[in-house]
Coordinates of C-alpha atoms in Angstrom, one line a residue:
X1 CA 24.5 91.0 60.7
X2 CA 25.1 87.2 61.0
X3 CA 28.1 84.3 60.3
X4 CA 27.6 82.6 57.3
X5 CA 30.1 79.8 56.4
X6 CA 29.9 79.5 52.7
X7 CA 31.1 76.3 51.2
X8 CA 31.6 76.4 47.5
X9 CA 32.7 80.5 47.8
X10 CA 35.6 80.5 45.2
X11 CA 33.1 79.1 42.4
X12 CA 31.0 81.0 39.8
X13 CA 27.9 81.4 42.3
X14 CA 29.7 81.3 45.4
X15 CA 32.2 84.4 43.9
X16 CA 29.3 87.3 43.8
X17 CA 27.3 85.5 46.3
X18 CA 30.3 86.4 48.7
X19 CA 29.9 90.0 47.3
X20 CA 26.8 90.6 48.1
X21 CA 26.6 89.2 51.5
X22 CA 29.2 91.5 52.6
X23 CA 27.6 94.5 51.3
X24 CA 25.0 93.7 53.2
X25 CA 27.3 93.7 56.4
X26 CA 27.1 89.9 56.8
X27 CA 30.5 88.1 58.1
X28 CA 31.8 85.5 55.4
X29 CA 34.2 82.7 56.2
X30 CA 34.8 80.1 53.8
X31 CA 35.6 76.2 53.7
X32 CA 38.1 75.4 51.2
X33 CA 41.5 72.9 50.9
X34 CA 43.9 75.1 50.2
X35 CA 42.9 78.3 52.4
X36 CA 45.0 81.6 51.3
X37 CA 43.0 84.6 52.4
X38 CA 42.4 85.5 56.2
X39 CA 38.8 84.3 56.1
X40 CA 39.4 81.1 54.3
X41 CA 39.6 77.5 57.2
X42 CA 41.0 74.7 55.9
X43 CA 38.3 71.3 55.6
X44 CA 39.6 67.5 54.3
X45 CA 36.7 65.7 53.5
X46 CA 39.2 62.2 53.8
X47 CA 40.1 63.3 57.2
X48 CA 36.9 64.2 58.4
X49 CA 38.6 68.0 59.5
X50 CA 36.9 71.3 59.6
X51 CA 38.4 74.3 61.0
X52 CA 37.0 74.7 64.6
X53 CA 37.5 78.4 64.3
X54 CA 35.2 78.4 61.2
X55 CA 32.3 77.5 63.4
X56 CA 32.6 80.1 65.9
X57 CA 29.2 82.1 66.3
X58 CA 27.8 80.5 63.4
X59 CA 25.0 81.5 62.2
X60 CA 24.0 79.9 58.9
X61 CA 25.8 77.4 56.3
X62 CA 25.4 78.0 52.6
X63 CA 26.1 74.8 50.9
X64 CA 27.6 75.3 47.4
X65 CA 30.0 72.9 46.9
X66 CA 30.1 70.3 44.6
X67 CA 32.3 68.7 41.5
X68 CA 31.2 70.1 38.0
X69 CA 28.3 68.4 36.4
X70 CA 29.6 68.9 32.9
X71 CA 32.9 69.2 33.3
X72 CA 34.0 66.1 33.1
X73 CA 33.3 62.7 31.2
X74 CA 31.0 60.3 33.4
X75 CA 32.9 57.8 33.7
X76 CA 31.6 56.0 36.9
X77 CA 34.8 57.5 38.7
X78 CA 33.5 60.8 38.1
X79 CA 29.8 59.7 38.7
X80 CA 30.9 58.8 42.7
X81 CA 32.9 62.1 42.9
X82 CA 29.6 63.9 41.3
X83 CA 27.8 62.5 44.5
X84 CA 30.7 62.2 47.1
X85 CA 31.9 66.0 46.5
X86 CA 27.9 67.1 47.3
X87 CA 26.8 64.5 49.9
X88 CA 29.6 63.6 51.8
X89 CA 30.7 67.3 52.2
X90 CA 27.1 67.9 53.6
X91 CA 27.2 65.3 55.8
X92 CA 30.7 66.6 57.5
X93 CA 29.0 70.1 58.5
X94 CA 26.4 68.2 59.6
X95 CA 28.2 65.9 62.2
X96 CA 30.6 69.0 63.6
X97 CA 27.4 70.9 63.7
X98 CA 25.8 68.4 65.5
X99 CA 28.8 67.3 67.8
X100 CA 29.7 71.5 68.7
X101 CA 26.1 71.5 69.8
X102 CA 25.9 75.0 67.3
X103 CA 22.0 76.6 67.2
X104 CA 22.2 77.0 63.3
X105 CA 19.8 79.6 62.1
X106 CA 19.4 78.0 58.9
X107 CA 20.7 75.3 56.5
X108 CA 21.1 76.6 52.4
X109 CA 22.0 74.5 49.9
X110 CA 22.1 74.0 46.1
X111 CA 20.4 71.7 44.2
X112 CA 20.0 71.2 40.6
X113 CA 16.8 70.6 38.9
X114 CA 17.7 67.5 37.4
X115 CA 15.8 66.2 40.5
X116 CA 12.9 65.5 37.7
X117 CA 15.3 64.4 35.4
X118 CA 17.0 64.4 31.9
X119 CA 13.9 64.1 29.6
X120 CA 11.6 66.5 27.6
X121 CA 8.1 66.2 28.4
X122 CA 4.7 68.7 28.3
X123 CA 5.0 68.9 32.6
X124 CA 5.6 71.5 33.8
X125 CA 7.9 70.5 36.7
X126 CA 6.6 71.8 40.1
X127 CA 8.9 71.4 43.7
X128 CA 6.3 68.5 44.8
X129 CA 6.7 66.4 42.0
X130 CA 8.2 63.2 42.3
X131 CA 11.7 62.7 41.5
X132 CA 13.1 60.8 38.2
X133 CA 15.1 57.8 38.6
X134 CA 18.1 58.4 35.9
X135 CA 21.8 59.6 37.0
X136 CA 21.2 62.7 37.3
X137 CA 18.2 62.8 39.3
X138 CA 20.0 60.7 41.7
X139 CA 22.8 63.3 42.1
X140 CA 20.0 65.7 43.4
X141 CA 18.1 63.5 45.4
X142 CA 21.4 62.4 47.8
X143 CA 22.3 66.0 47.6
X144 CA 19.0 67.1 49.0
X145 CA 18.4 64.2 51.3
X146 CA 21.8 65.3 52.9
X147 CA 20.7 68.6 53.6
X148 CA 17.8 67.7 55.3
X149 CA 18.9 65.9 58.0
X150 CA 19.9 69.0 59.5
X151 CA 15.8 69.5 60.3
X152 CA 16.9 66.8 62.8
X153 CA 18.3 69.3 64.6
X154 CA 15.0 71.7 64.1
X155 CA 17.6 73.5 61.6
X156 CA 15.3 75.4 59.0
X157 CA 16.3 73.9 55.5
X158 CA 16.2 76.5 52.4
X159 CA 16.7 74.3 48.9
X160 CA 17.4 76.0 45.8
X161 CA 16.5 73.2 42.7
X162 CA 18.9 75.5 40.4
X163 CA 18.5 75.9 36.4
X164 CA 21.8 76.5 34.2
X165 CA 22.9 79.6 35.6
X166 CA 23.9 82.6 33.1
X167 CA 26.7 84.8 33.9
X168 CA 29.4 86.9 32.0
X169 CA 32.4 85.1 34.3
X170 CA 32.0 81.7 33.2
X171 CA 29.6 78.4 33.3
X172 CA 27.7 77.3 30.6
X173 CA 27.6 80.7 28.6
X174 CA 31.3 80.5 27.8
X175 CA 30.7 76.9 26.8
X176 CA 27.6 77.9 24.5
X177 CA 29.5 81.3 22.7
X178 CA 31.3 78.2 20.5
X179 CA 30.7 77.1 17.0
X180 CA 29.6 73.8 18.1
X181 CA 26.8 75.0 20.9
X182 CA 25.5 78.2 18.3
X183 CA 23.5 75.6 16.7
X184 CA 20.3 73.7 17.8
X185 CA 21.8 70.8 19.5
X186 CA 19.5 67.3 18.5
X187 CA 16.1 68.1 17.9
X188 CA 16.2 71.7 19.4
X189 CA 13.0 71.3 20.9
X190 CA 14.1 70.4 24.3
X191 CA 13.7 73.1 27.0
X192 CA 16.5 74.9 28.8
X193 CA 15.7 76.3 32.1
X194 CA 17.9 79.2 33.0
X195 CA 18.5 82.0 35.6
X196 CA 20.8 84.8 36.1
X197 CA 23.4 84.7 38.6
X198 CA 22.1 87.9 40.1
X199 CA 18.6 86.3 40.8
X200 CA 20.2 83.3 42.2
X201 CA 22.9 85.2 44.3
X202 CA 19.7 87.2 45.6
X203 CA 17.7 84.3 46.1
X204 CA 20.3 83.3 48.8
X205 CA 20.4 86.6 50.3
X206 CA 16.8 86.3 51.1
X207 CA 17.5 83.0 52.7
X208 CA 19.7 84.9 55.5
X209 CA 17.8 87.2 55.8
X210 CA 14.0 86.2 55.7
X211 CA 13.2 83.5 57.8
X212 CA 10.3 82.5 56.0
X213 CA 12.0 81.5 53.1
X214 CA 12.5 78.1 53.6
X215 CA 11.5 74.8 51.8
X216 CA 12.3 74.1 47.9
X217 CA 12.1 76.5 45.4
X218 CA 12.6 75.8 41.9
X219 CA 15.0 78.4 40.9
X220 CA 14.4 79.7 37.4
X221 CA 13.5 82.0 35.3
X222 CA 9.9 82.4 34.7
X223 CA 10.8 82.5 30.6
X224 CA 10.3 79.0 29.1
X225 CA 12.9 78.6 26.4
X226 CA 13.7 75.7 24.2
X227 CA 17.6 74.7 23.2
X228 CA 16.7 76.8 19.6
X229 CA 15.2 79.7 20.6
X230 CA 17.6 79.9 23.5
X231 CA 20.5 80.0 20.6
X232 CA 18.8 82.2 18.6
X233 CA 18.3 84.7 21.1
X234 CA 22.3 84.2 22.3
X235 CA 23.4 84.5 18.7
X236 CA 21.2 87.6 18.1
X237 CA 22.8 89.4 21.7
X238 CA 25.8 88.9 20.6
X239 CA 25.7 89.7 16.9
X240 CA 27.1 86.2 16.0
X241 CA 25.5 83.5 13.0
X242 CA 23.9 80.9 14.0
X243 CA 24.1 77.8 11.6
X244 CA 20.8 76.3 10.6
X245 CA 22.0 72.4 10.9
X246 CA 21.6 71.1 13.9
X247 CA 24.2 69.0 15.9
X248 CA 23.0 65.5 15.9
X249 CA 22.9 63.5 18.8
X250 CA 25.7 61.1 17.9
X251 CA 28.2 64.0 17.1
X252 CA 27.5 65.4 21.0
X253 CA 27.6 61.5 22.5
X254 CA 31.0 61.4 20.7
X255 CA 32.1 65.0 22.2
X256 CA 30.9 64.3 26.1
X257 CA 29.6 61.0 26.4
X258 CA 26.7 59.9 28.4
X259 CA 26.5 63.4 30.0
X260 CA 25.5 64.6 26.5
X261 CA 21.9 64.0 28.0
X262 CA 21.8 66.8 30.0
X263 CA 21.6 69.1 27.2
X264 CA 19.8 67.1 24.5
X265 CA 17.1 66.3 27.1
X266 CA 14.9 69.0 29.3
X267 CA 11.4 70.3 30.5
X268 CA 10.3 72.8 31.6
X269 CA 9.9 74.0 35.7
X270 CA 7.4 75.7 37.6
X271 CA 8.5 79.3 38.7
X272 CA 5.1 80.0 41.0
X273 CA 6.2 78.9 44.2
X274 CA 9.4 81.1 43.9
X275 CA 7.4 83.8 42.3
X276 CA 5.1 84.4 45.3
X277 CA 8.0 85.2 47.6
X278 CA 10.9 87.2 45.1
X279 CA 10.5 89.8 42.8
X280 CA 12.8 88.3 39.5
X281 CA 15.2 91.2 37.7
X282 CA 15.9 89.2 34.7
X283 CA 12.7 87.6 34.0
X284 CA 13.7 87.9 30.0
X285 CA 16.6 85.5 28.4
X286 CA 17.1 88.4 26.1
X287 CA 17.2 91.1 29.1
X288 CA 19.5 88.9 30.7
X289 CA 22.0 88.5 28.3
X290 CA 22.3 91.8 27.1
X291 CA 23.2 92.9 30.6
X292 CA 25.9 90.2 30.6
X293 CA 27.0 91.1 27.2
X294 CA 26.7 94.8 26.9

């Protein structure tokens, strides 16, 4: 059994991810501004405060939080907060970690895999590939440098490059199952990387409790799907039309802004590095969704 401080644990992921660890016996405590629950500590990034008692016996940090990529607007307010609420956040564990002298078992933390960027290309992403250099990429790459500093501690670092994650609470499913999203949106061609939340939520088990399993994974899917056949197969699972027009560009841009690229843009990721070391249970978009949906 060990400590894990989850940061992040009243969001989608963070939710089941607190399930699961506690039915495997682990002990959960939980950053968060406005604690209500016994195992909740209070943390103010602007004060620079975390909970001492949250610390106590430590064992590992799960790094989840972080603003809502599509959310809101980008406005270059919301761009700062985008990297503040990730980086700065990370940085904080990492100075009472560092100043409490605490023998961390392990560093996790989310990442996105906009690290390669907003753009539709024949690559085939893989975790050693360089970086883009557009918004979102940056997001990632601060995210990510700010988790590894804790390997200047001789902290192992697990790093979890994460697709658009599918589950029946929330996130970008409830946004899709709308008029507007059950059509190809732009060209339709551009790939959507996707995982389940179950595969995730197990991917960070295995980073307790395997202690091999660090380093960056892409974590995806291993099913390549573009923006149409992603609909399709959505609109199929749940029985629903999908129109044949596709949204154009402009109408999306007028919807959400610049943040529009994130969904008219995408490639696809490498799955091989991940697939040598976990077994997936939803290796199938349509698998997937019928589990969520029926």
């Amino acid at each position: 059994m060990a400590k894990i401080l989850l940061t992040g644990g009243t969001g989608l992921v963070g939710t089941l991810l607190e399930t699961k660890l506690k039915e495997k016996n682990h002990e959960i405590v939980i950053l968060s501004r406005n604690p209500k629950k016994e195992h909740h500590f209070k943390w103010d990034l602007k004060k620079n405060y975390v909970d001492p008692k949250a610390l106590e016996n430590l064992d590992y940090i799960i790094h989840l939080a972080g603003a809502g990529i599509a959310d809101k607007k980008w406005t270059e307010k919301r761009k700062q907060e985008l990297i503040d609420s990730r980086v700065l956040s990370a940085n904080l564990l990492f100075e009472k970690i560092e100043e409490n002298n605490i023998a961390l078992k392990g560093f996790i933390s989310s990442s996105g895999i906009g690290y390669y960027g907003a753009t539709t290309s024949e690559t085939i992403f893989k975790e050693k590939d360089q970086p883009a250099k557009d918004f979102i990429a940056k997001i990632c790459i601060e995210w990510e440098k700010a988790a590894h500093q804790f390997q200047n501690l001789k902290v192992p670092v697990t790093i979890l490059r994460t697709s658009v994650v599918l589950s029946k609470d929330g996130g970008a499913l409830k946004k899709m199952n709308t008029p507007l999203f059950l059509s190809a949106l732009g060209s339709g061609k551009q790939y959507l990387p996707w995982i389940h939340i179950e595969d995730l939520c197990n991917m960070y088990v295995k980073a307790v409790e395997d202690s091999s399993f660090t380093g960056i994974y892409n974590a995806s899917s291993p099913e390549h799907q573009t923006n149409l056949s992603f609909t399709k197969v959505l609109g199929k699972v749940l029985g629903k039309f999908v129109t044949p027009f596709n949204v154009p560009k402009f109408v999306l841009k007028l919807v959400v802004g610049e943040l529009a690229v994130i969904v008219l843009q995408g490639s696809r990721v490498s799955t091989e590095k991940i697939e040598k070391v976990y077994n997936f249970k939803y290796e199938s978009l349509k698998k997937a969704l019928e589990n969520i949906y029926k």
